[in-house]
Tab-separated table of C-alpha atoms in Angstrom:
chain	number	residue	atom	x	y	z
A	1	MET	CA	72.340	97.107	-5.280
A	2	ASP	CA	74.511	95.025	-7.605
A	3	LEU	CA	74.685	95.798	-11.304
A	4	LYS	CA	76.092	93.535	-13.987
A	5	ILE	CA	77.344	95.394	-17.044
A	6	GLN	CA	77.903	93.929	-20.504
A	7	ASN	CA	78.826	95.761	-23.690
A	8	GLY	CA	78.342	99.136	-22.039
A	9	HIS	CA	74.783	98.388	-20.912
A	10	ILE	CA	73.145	97.222	-17.710
A	11	ALA	CA	72.572	93.470	-18.117
A	12	GLU	CA	71.278	92.502	-14.673
A	13	ILE	CA	70.191	94.150	-11.441
A	14	GLY	CA	70.088	92.165	-8.234
A	15	SER	CA	71.964	91.299	-5.082
A	16	GLN	CA	75.290	89.505	-4.954
A	17	LEU	CA	75.611	89.128	-8.715
A	18	ALA	CA	78.755	87.412	-9.907
A	19	ALA	CA	81.283	89.943	-11.125
A	20	ASP	CA	82.642	87.695	-13.921
A	21	GLY	CA	86.005	89.373	-13.685
A	22	GLN	CA	84.573	92.880	-13.777
A	23	GLU	CA	85.947	95.596	-11.574
A	24	SER	CA	83.881	96.123	-8.436
A	25	LEU	CA	83.119	99.423	-6.739
A	26	ASP	CA	82.503	99.751	-3.031
A	27	ALA	CA	79.472	102.025	-2.663
A	28	THR	CA	78.949	101.476	1.043
A	29	ASN	CA	77.017	104.390	2.592
A	30	CYS	CA	76.751	106.019	-0.846
A	31	TYR	CA	74.039	106.651	-3.403
A	32	VAL	CA	74.251	104.779	-6.724
A	33	VAL	CA	72.346	106.865	-9.278
A	34	PRO	CA	72.054	107.356	-13.048
A	35	GLY	CA	74.340	109.809	-14.788
A	36	LEU	CA	72.804	113.269	-14.961
A	37	VAL	CA	71.102	114.490	-18.154
A	38	ASP	CA	71.262	118.192	-19.040
A	39	ILE	CA	68.865	118.964	-21.888
A	40	HIS	CA	69.522	122.716	-21.864
A	41	ILE	CA	73.129	123.875	-21.794
A	42	HIS	CA	74.855	126.402	-24.032
A	43	GLY	CA	78.427	126.147	-22.857
A	44	ALA	CA	81.039	125.777	-20.137
A	45	VAL	CA	84.710	126.426	-19.359
A	46	GLY	CA	85.105	128.982	-22.151
A	47	ALA	CA	83.392	126.893	-24.841
A	48	ASP	CA	79.929	127.303	-26.385
A	49	PHE	CA	77.922	124.883	-28.511
A	50	SER	CA	77.190	127.811	-30.831
A	51	ASP	CA	80.894	128.280	-31.534
A	52	GLY	CA	80.236	125.707	-34.241
A	53	GLU	CA	83.547	123.999	-33.516
A	54	GLY	CA	84.180	120.382	-32.678
A	55	ALA	CA	86.794	121.434	-30.142
A	56	SER	CA	84.160	123.397	-28.211
A	57	ILE	CA	81.827	120.396	-28.055
A	58	GLN	CA	84.694	118.242	-26.785
A	59	THR	CA	85.697	120.813	-24.171
A	60	MET	CA	82.135	120.990	-22.878
A	61	ALA	CA	81.831	117.203	-22.893
A	62	ARG	CA	85.013	116.674	-20.888
A	63	PHE	CA	83.992	119.214	-18.268
A	64	LEU	CA	80.442	117.903	-17.954
A	65	LEU	CA	81.581	114.331	-17.425
A	66	SER	CA	83.998	115.477	-14.725
A	67	GLN	CA	80.957	116.918	-12.934
A	68	GLY	CA	78.770	113.813	-13.272
A	69	VAL	CA	76.730	114.936	-16.287
A	70	THR	CA	76.926	111.980	-18.671
A	71	SER	CA	74.489	113.141	-21.395
A	72	PHE	CA	73.542	116.568	-22.738
A	73	LEU	CA	71.802	118.431	-25.529
A	74	GLY	CA	73.865	121.159	-27.147
A	75	THR	CA	71.688	124.252	-27.006
A	76	SER	CA	71.775	126.927	-29.679
A	77	MET	CA	70.541	130.536	-29.656
A	78	ALA	CA	68.682	132.963	-31.868
A	79	LEU	CA	71.180	133.226	-34.728
A	80	PRO	CA	70.981	133.553	-38.516
A	81	GLY	CA	69.830	130.415	-40.321
A	82	GLU	CA	73.137	129.999	-42.147
A	83	ARG	CA	75.009	130.143	-38.857
A	84	LEU	CA	72.710	127.561	-37.264
A	85	SER	CA	73.229	125.286	-40.276
A	86	GLN	CA	76.977	125.397	-39.748
A	87	ILE	CA	76.618	124.752	-35.995
A	88	TYR	CA	74.368	121.753	-36.541
A	89	ARG	CA	76.504	120.273	-39.321
A	90	THR	CA	79.503	120.515	-37.021
A	91	ALA	CA	77.640	118.787	-34.187
A	92	ARG	CA	76.233	115.997	-36.360
A	93	PRO	CA	79.178	113.532	-36.181
A	94	PHE	CA	79.383	113.878	-32.388
A	95	VAL	CA	75.761	112.985	-31.670
A	96	GLY	CA	75.399	109.667	-29.870
A	97	GLN	CA	79.118	108.924	-29.823
A	98	ALA	CA	80.229	107.458	-26.480
A	99	VAL	CA	83.821	108.630	-26.034
A	100	PRO	CA	85.827	107.829	-22.883
A	101	GLY	CA	86.364	110.940	-20.814
A	102	MET	CA	83.486	112.858	-22.386
A	103	ALA	CA	79.791	113.221	-21.717
A	104	THR	CA	77.691	112.077	-24.669
A	105	LEU	CA	76.119	114.703	-26.914
A	106	ARG	CA	72.622	113.288	-27.394
A	107	GLY	CA	71.272	115.890	-29.773
A	108	VAL	CA	70.291	119.529	-30.144
A	109	ASN	CA	68.022	121.842	-28.181
A	110	MET	CA	67.009	124.472	-30.721
A	111	GLU	CA	66.371	127.490	-28.496
A	112	GLY	CA	65.604	130.162	-31.036
A	113	PRO	CA	65.091	132.036	-33.247
A	114	PHE	CA	61.262	131.577	-33.201
A	115	PHE	CA	60.508	133.945	-30.322
A	116	ASN	CA	58.631	137.061	-29.291
A	117	VAL	CA	61.140	139.893	-29.165
A	118	GLU	CA	59.384	141.375	-26.119
A	119	LYS	CA	60.470	138.367	-24.057
A	120	ARG	CA	63.874	137.931	-25.649
A	121	GLY	CA	65.895	137.928	-22.409
A	122	ALA	CA	69.492	137.445	-23.519
A	123	GLN	CA	68.526	136.307	-27.033
A	124	ASN	CA	69.801	138.657	-29.722
A	125	PRO	CA	66.809	140.668	-31.077
A	126	ASP	CA	68.523	141.085	-34.451
A	127	PHE	CA	68.014	137.397	-35.196
A	128	ILE	CA	64.540	136.723	-33.780
A	129	ILE	CA	62.048	135.739	-36.498
A	130	PRO	CA	58.544	134.196	-36.720
A	131	PRO	CA	58.364	130.385	-36.762
A	132	ASN	CA	59.584	129.035	-40.092
A	133	LEU	CA	58.948	125.371	-40.784
A	134	ASP	CA	61.170	125.317	-43.876
A	135	LEU	CA	64.117	126.593	-41.845
A	136	PHE	CA	63.423	124.061	-39.103
A	137	LEU	CA	63.296	121.192	-41.617
A	138	ARG	CA	66.551	122.307	-43.206
A	139	LEU	CA	68.251	122.479	-39.828
A	140	GLN	CA	66.853	119.090	-38.845
A	141	GLU	CA	68.421	117.692	-42.001
A	142	ASP	CA	71.721	119.472	-41.313
A	143	SER	CA	71.835	117.917	-37.843
A	144	GLY	CA	71.066	114.431	-39.098
A	145	GLY	CA	67.694	114.446	-37.334
A	146	ALA	CA	69.322	115.358	-34.031
A	147	ILE	CA	67.011	118.214	-32.982
A	148	ARG	CA	65.360	116.777	-29.880
A	149	THR	CA	63.404	119.874	-28.899
A	150	VAL	CA	62.574	123.185	-30.541
A	151	ALA	CA	61.429	126.291	-28.688
A	152	VAL	CA	58.718	128.606	-29.987
A	153	ALA	CA	56.537	131.542	-28.957
A	154	PRO	CA	53.122	130.208	-30.010
A	155	GLU	CA	51.431	133.623	-30.208
A	156	THR	CA	53.691	134.771	-33.042
A	157	GLU	CA	52.567	134.605	-36.665
A	158	GLY	CA	52.188	130.966	-37.661
A	159	GLY	CA	53.159	129.802	-34.182
A	160	LEU	CA	50.338	127.359	-33.529
A	161	GLU	CA	50.648	125.796	-36.978
A	162	PHE	CA	54.377	125.396	-36.418
A	163	VAL	CA	53.754	123.696	-33.058
A	164	GLU	CA	51.405	121.176	-34.652
A	165	LYS	CA	53.778	120.249	-37.473
A	166	ALA	CA	57.065	120.299	-35.561
A	167	SER	CA	55.627	118.218	-32.703
A	168	ARG	CA	55.405	115.281	-35.113
A	169	MET	CA	59.202	115.315	-35.320
A	170	CYS	CA	60.472	116.341	-31.889
A	171	SER	CA	59.517	117.849	-28.564
A	172	VAL	CA	58.143	121.402	-28.809
A	173	SER	CA	58.724	123.834	-25.951
A	174	LEU	CA	57.020	127.158	-25.220
A	175	ALA	CA	59.660	129.804	-24.630
A	176	HIS	CA	60.525	133.510	-24.746
A	177	SER	CA	56.855	134.189	-25.229
A	178	CYS	CA	54.050	136.577	-24.284
A	179	ALA	CA	51.400	133.912	-24.870
A	180	ASP	CA	48.251	134.229	-22.804
A	181	TYR	CA	46.482	131.336	-21.111
A	182	GLU	CA	44.183	130.457	-24.007
A	183	THR	CA	46.929	130.568	-26.648
A	184	SER	CA	49.121	128.415	-24.440
A	185	ARG	CA	46.290	125.908	-23.982
A	186	GLN	CA	45.911	125.725	-27.743
A	187	ALA	CA	49.640	125.170	-28.162
A	188	PHE	CA	49.607	122.253	-25.709
A	189	ALA	CA	46.514	120.827	-27.390
A	190	ARG	CA	48.310	120.969	-30.744
A	191	GLY	CA	51.398	119.121	-29.566
A	192	ALA	CA	53.635	121.259	-27.357
A	193	ASN	CA	54.844	119.172	-24.420
A	194	HIS	CA	57.469	121.312	-22.752
A	195	VAL	CA	58.120	124.714	-21.154
A	196	THR	CA	61.593	126.244	-21.384
A	197	HIS	CA	63.064	127.577	-18.103
A	198	VAL	CA	59.680	128.049	-16.441
A	199	PHE	CA	58.948	131.590	-15.113
A	200	ASN	CA	61.861	133.014	-17.117
A	201	GLY	CA	61.152	134.543	-20.525
A	202	MET	CA	57.363	134.535	-20.095
A	203	PRO	CA	54.599	136.475	-18.317
A	204	ALA	CA	54.336	136.077	-14.573
A	205	PHE	CA	51.941	133.490	-13.147
A	206	HIS	CA	49.192	135.863	-12.002
A	207	HIS	CA	46.064	134.764	-10.168
A	208	ARG	CA	43.822	136.406	-12.770
A	209	VAL	CA	46.150	136.054	-15.761
A	210	PRO	CA	47.687	132.560	-15.470
A	211	GLY	CA	49.541	132.598	-18.801
A	212	ILE	CA	51.882	129.815	-19.929
A	213	VAL	CA	52.552	128.542	-16.412
A	214	GLY	CA	48.879	128.248	-15.549
A	215	ALA	CA	48.101	126.533	-18.836
A	216	ALA	CA	50.923	124.029	-18.354
A	217	VAL	CA	49.667	122.946	-14.939
A	218	GLY	CA	46.592	121.314	-16.447
A	219	THR	CA	48.550	119.293	-19.018
A	220	ASP	CA	51.165	116.532	-19.057
A	221	ALA	CA	53.873	118.976	-20.203
A	222	TYR	CA	57.344	118.952	-18.713
A	223	VAL	CA	58.785	122.151	-17.265
A	224	GLU	CA	62.447	123.112	-17.168
A	225	LEU	CA	63.687	124.667	-13.947
A	226	ILE	CA	66.983	126.543	-13.535
A	227	CYS	CA	67.813	125.713	-9.944
A	228	ASP	CA	70.898	127.911	-9.527
A	229	GLY	CA	69.505	130.049	-6.708
A	230	VAL	CA	69.431	133.086	-9.020
A	231	HIS	CA	66.778	132.525	-11.685
A	232	VAL	CA	64.067	131.201	-9.353
A	233	HIS	CA	63.590	131.774	-5.618
A	234	PRO	CA	63.920	128.649	-3.420
A	235	ALA	CA	60.281	128.967	-2.364
A	236	VAL	CA	59.237	128.933	-6.024
A	237	VAL	CA	61.420	125.861	-6.631
A	238	GLN	CA	59.354	124.091	-3.977
A	239	SER	CA	56.148	125.402	-5.541
A	240	VAL	CA	57.103	124.076	-8.987
A	241	PHE	CA	57.538	120.555	-7.648
A	242	ARG	CA	54.192	120.799	-5.864
A	243	LEU	CA	52.367	122.248	-8.894
A	244	PHE	CA	53.765	119.873	-11.491
A	245	GLY	CA	54.723	116.810	-9.459
A	246	GLU	CA	58.065	115.079	-9.287
A	247	ASP	CA	57.608	113.324	-12.663
A	248	ARG	CA	57.295	116.492	-14.785
A	249	VAL	CA	60.047	118.802	-13.536
A	250	CYS	CA	63.325	118.854	-15.455
A	251	LEU	CA	66.287	120.469	-13.752
A	252	ILE	CA	68.511	122.242	-16.281
A	253	SER	CA	71.650	124.326	-15.993
A	254	ASP	CA	71.078	126.738	-18.924
A	255	ALA	CA	74.806	127.270	-18.426
A	256	MET	CA	76.844	129.493	-20.733
A	257	ARG	CA	80.566	129.534	-21.445
A	258	ALA	CA	81.434	131.189	-18.106
A	259	CYS	CA	80.362	128.072	-16.192
A	260	GLY	CA	83.485	126.795	-14.451
A	261	MET	CA	85.313	130.054	-15.164
A	262	PRO	CA	86.191	133.141	-13.066
A	263	ASP	CA	84.202	136.379	-13.071
A	264	GLY	CA	84.810	138.537	-16.112
A	265	GLU	CA	83.570	139.449	-19.576
A	266	TYR	CA	82.149	136.774	-21.895
A	267	ASP	CA	79.613	136.525	-24.711
A	268	LEU	CA	76.408	134.662	-25.481
A	269	GLY	CA	74.688	134.627	-28.851
A	270	GLY	CA	76.772	137.576	-30.028
A	271	GLN	CA	76.024	139.747	-26.997
A	272	ALA	CA	78.482	140.849	-24.318
A	273	VAL	CA	77.941	139.208	-20.920
A	274	THR	CA	79.310	140.313	-17.555
A	275	VAL	CA	79.773	137.640	-14.901
A	276	ALA	CA	80.007	138.812	-11.292
A	277	ASN	CA	78.735	137.633	-7.917
A	278	GLY	CA	77.262	134.431	-9.269
A	279	CYS	CA	75.238	136.100	-12.062
A	280	ALA	CA	75.671	136.458	-15.806
A	281	THR	CA	73.957	139.510	-17.300
A	282	ILE	CA	73.862	141.462	-20.551
A	283	ALA	CA	73.925	145.272	-20.765
A	284	THR	CA	70.154	145.554	-20.236
A	285	GLY	CA	70.479	143.719	-16.931
A	286	SER	CA	68.733	140.583	-18.210
A	287	LEU	CA	70.111	137.298	-16.967
A	288	ALA	CA	72.193	135.553	-19.621
A	289	GLY	CA	71.811	131.924	-18.675
A	290	SER	CA	73.522	130.509	-15.616
A	291	ILE	CA	77.077	129.721	-14.590
A	292	THR	CA	76.067	126.663	-12.576
A	293	VAL	CA	76.617	123.053	-13.641
A	294	LEU	CA	73.632	120.685	-13.363
A	295	THR	CA	75.233	118.742	-10.517
A	296	ASP	CA	75.203	121.869	-8.375
A	297	CYS	CA	71.603	122.577	-9.414
A	298	LEU	CA	70.736	119.118	-8.083
A	299	ARG	CA	72.496	119.813	-4.800
A	300	ARG	CA	70.790	123.191	-4.471
A	301	ALA	CA	67.377	121.676	-5.125
A	302	VAL	CA	67.973	119.284	-2.237
A	303	GLY	CA	69.223	122.197	-0.142
A	304	PHE	CA	66.000	124.072	-0.943
A	305	GLY	CA	63.982	121.224	0.555
A	306	ILE	CA	63.259	119.025	-2.452
A	307	PRO	CA	63.456	115.317	-1.503
A	308	LEU	CA	66.531	113.660	-2.982
A	309	GLU	CA	64.535	111.111	-4.976
A	310	ALA	CA	62.434	113.846	-6.602
A	311	ALA	CA	65.496	115.989	-7.358
A	312	LEU	CA	67.279	113.002	-8.916
A	313	LYS	CA	64.296	112.238	-11.138
A	314	ALA	CA	64.335	115.857	-12.269
A	315	ALA	CA	68.004	115.602	-13.252
A	316	THR	CA	67.873	112.167	-14.907
A	317	ILE	CA	64.775	110.302	-16.110
A	318	ASN	CA	62.427	113.289	-16.470
A	319	PRO	CA	64.616	115.237	-18.898
A	320	ALA	CA	65.491	112.031	-20.751
A	321	ARG	CA	61.804	111.173	-21.131
A	322	SER	CA	60.856	114.715	-22.143
A	323	VAL	CA	63.017	114.525	-25.278
A	324	GLY	CA	62.555	110.844	-26.108
A	325	LEU	CA	65.827	109.481	-24.733
A	326	ASP	CA	64.435	107.438	-21.847
A	327	ARG	CA	64.873	104.086	-23.591
A	328	GLU	CA	68.622	104.632	-23.569
A	329	ILE	CA	69.457	106.698	-20.493
A	330	GLY	CA	68.022	108.333	-17.383
A	331	SER	CA	67.579	105.395	-15.020
A	332	LEU	CA	69.272	102.231	-13.831
A	333	ALA	CA	67.381	99.579	-15.753
A	334	CYS	CA	68.277	96.500	-17.759
A	335	GLY	CA	69.158	97.322	-21.340
A	336	LYS	CA	69.982	100.964	-20.700
A	337	GLN	CA	73.407	102.466	-21.159
A	338	ALA	CA	75.535	101.976	-18.057
A	339	ASP	CA	76.040	105.639	-17.144
A	340	ILE	CA	76.279	105.560	-13.356
A	341	LEU	CA	77.375	107.846	-10.541
A	342	VAL	CA	78.371	106.969	-7.004
A	343	LEU	CA	77.661	109.917	-4.692
A	344	ASP	CA	78.539	110.197	-1.033
A	345	ARG	CA	75.985	111.370	1.519
A	346	ALA	CA	76.932	114.995	0.835
A	347	LEU	CA	76.208	114.369	-2.894
A	348	SER	CA	79.881	114.694	-3.817
A	349	LEU	CA	81.128	112.500	-6.655
A	350	ARG	CA	82.926	109.322	-5.654
A	351	ASN	CA	82.842	107.411	-8.946
A	352	ILE	CA	81.709	107.936	-12.537
A	353	VAL	CA	80.902	105.082	-14.922
A	354	LEU	CA	80.330	105.986	-18.568
A	355	ASN	CA	79.110	103.386	-21.037
A	356	GLY	CA	80.130	100.706	-18.541
A	357	GLU	CA	83.667	101.996	-18.098
A	358	LEU	CA	85.036	103.519	-14.904
A	359	GLN	CA	86.172	107.105	-15.468
A	360	ALA	CA	88.761	109.053	-13.520
A	361	VAL	CA	87.360	111.448	-10.912
A	362	SER	CA	90.169	113.952	-10.718
A	363	GLY	CA	88.532	117.222	-11.649
A	364	PHE	CA	88.586	118.959	-15.005
A	365	SER	CA	91.802	119.834	-16.778
């Protein structure tokens, strides 16, 4: 495959295109794929989106690009409204800015605080509240309209009404919820189109009580899947792709600030987190996100038996499409931003192209 790049976008796709003075990359015996898109990530290498600091966003962005993740949504937590306002105002000037050496922050994943406290996981129960449209609208304004998806437990007071109204402005995801099958069906019928980290933070998929998972199967909704080998068993990873098909699964990292860091003590959403033996947990024993970058989730999915093409879709075009970014990123197509990876046959990074510019592949520093 030959790609011609102009002004940071893919201008032509063909064979033996003239380079017009552009630098050429030898991708012999390699895979040429879109940059990865992580729509659910809290933090990495000691930084967290919810720090509410520009330096933290930049630290995350540098690390993610070094790993082949070229676009991401900064993901918040259940926190007080005033704190979320400050976080989103801080993020606003970074959204959509293509900066050399950094993955592009494409918007916000508002994970919380509109949850059911019984399925809080590592979300701080002190800050969980019923869905509040006024708060959501204020935060959407603070972010400059950058909230791409908002999570909600639809069975909570006002939940279904919130789903209907918020879905006119962004993707709505069912999350941290005790919703039964019928309530979940109503939520999807009223505009929800997404499930946050499927199987985690929701009732089990039972043969007589199918819940959120069972309701999602019969819809067009996308499902997020944390493929770190901890949150979901490899056999269930295979089952998710079979249940939902390769066009509806979105691989996510759900990584927190310990991603890329050694074992030790960290925090997430104001709660202490212990990282040891590949797991991040709070004092109750609940998993506190992952410590695995999306690129490794992709590799693990393939290692679990998912065909490479399906796994790549789940880490690129599916998440981009699920939050309305597929016109810009997620696939190698004319007119899209030239965010491109060259992977060897072991899926190790050979080259990274961001916005049409070759980036150094020298690890994170």
